[in-house]
Amino acid sequence: GLGSGRQHMVCKAVATSETSVGSAVTQSGVYYNMDSSTKTSRPRLVVLGSGWGAMSFIKGLPSNIRDMYELIVVSPRNYFLYTPLLPAVATGTMEERSIVEPVRNFIVGKGDFYEALCKDIDPVAKELVCCFPEDAGLDSACFKLSYDVLVMAVGSVNNTFGIKGVDQYCFYFKSIEDAGRLRARVSECFERAALPATPEEERKKLLTFVVVGGGPTGVEVAAELYDMIECDLAKLYPNIVKDVSIQVVELMDHVLSTYDRAISIYTAEQFKRAGIKLVLNSRVAAVEDGCVKVLNKANDVTEIKFGACVWATGIAMNPLIRQLQEKLPGQSHFRSVLTDECLRVKGSDGSIWALGDAATIDQPKALDYAEQLFDAADANKDGKLNLQELRQLLNDASKEFSHLEEHARYFDSQSGIRRFGSMLANSNAGASTQERQPLAPLLTNLDTEITLDQFHEVLGKIDKGLRALPATAQVANQQGKYLAKVFASTKITGSPDQDKAVAESVKPFRYFHKGSAAYVGSDKAVFDLPRIGPLTGTGAGFVWKSYETLSQFSFRNQCLVAADWLRTKIFGRDISRV
Ligand code: FAD
């Protein structure tokens, strides 16, 4: 049978024609139905995902949780990936195994795990269709799984913003496979460039590495590439290293635009010293085989030929979330599914909960502030903004919502308005292409001073972004811990009548912003800390490494990560393509 801990579970083949949910069909044309009528007396709690949100939830559940729920975790990956160190894996600073943790290590004794992708949700019948991942190379064995309570932590997907050629010619940077592919590609480019038969122009192209997106991920990928080339490849390929070029393409006029301005300036200087070229105020128009077409503010096109191009621009909505939204009332379309302040999905009668990149808390108070911003703008009849007033409003709002704090400083200057708009757009980066695209030219074309109308236009398109928490591991982690406490302290049944008392007693989730950090190369890092401000340099680099090491979920991985830093320092990186 399927699943060891469920004596009552039956597996029966059901013809696909009989199924009411989903379009998932196995190669053999049958579903295996894990029948809801055979459930145990405990509510069945199904968790979708094995990323930041899901793992901090599972880890936070007490060991006796089996007495309260029949817990089943479903994810197409049977491991957790520590994403902040993914750029280090792409260059061999870190080994893959050091930053992944087997899900089963955390689920054992608490429940069951099924390696499968959820393809469809029926929120009325409370049923899922799940299939073994197709890319695993085996028959995709699909089955139906009923639930009483569903916790969705399915994260987000890559966003190409509809730009031609991205999918085909760029390296995404989200999964462990992505990092492995980039590592192999860099090695391939160097070996190919080193051949005597490679002409100079081709060599230069092969040794040009383009990173699109100057946010923390893009900056860290560029920094790690620089470290690898400077510390290891320069010694191994002394004749061709002069032809290496790393370029970061960014829409704004500075990188790390959501960080303190001093950090952006520091990072730009650090990159300049390292010879990393910043292609600013530029957006990618199209990507072709080995060539990226970039448009500047004046709409002039530049072609950058590359050996590898990394796409690190933003995230979009997981297709499963989009499907769910269409089936629930009260869900609007933007980055993720809307929840209340306790992370219950709106319109699901309390049976579905969501967290992490896949969820957005509908915060009425934040909406109030957004409305006040509009009113403040309206009050100015001369058609210009009263920045002072807007700043004050944002400062007040930031007391309520710590993640808004960083927004306030964007009102320091007229030109800050543009950065503010773009930052909100970024925080709402998962909006559908149609929703987001009209923003790009608007933001690019804004001058140092904008009119009320323009400001309205910006806010009008992005006010929902105000409500969104940043899509970070920090948020997902805190939400996972919070939900674990909620589920462990009260039995959630997923039935609106029984959960009525629960609904009144659950305290809303409150996000505590600890700050942001990024690695910028040459053992240096930057920290943007609330109430402390920016920290930069080698000392910050040491703190960053220590923090990332100690933040691993298990002691085993803390040791592996620490050992990898040390190995890289002593022996350098292994650049072989095995
Ligand atoms: P994820 O961690 O993405 O997990 C989603 C899970 O759902 C995965 O296990 C996936 O396999 C599974 N899944 C997907 N679809 C389905 C489905 N249909 N059915 C079942 N399961 C499904 N944030 C920070 O705070 N600090 C950082 O330094 C940082 N660095 C980053 C570096 C990189 C390279 C990247 C890509 C992200 C980084 N982030 C960082 C962001 C952070 O990783 C995400 O915000 C975080 O992973 C979100 O957690 P989540 O649980 O919502 O989603």
mmCIF file of C-alpha atoms in Angstrom, residues 37 76 208 429 458 553:
data_model
loop_
_atom_site.group_PDB
_atom_site.id
_atom_site.type_symbol
_atom_site.label_atom_id
_atom_site.label_comp_id
_atom_site.label_asym_id
_atom_site.label_seq_id
_atom_site.Cartn_x
_atom_site.Cartn_y
_atom_site.Cartn_z
ATOM 1 C CA SER A 37 -14.266 7.966 3.651
ATOM 2 C CA PRO A 76 7.854 17.586 -5.877
ATOM 3 C CA THR A 208 31.190 37.442 -20.832
ATOM 4 C CA ALA A 429 6.925 41.809 -8.884
ATOM 5 C CA VAL A 458 2.147 54.941 -10.203
ATOM 6 C CA PHE A 553 18.126 24.035 9.864
#
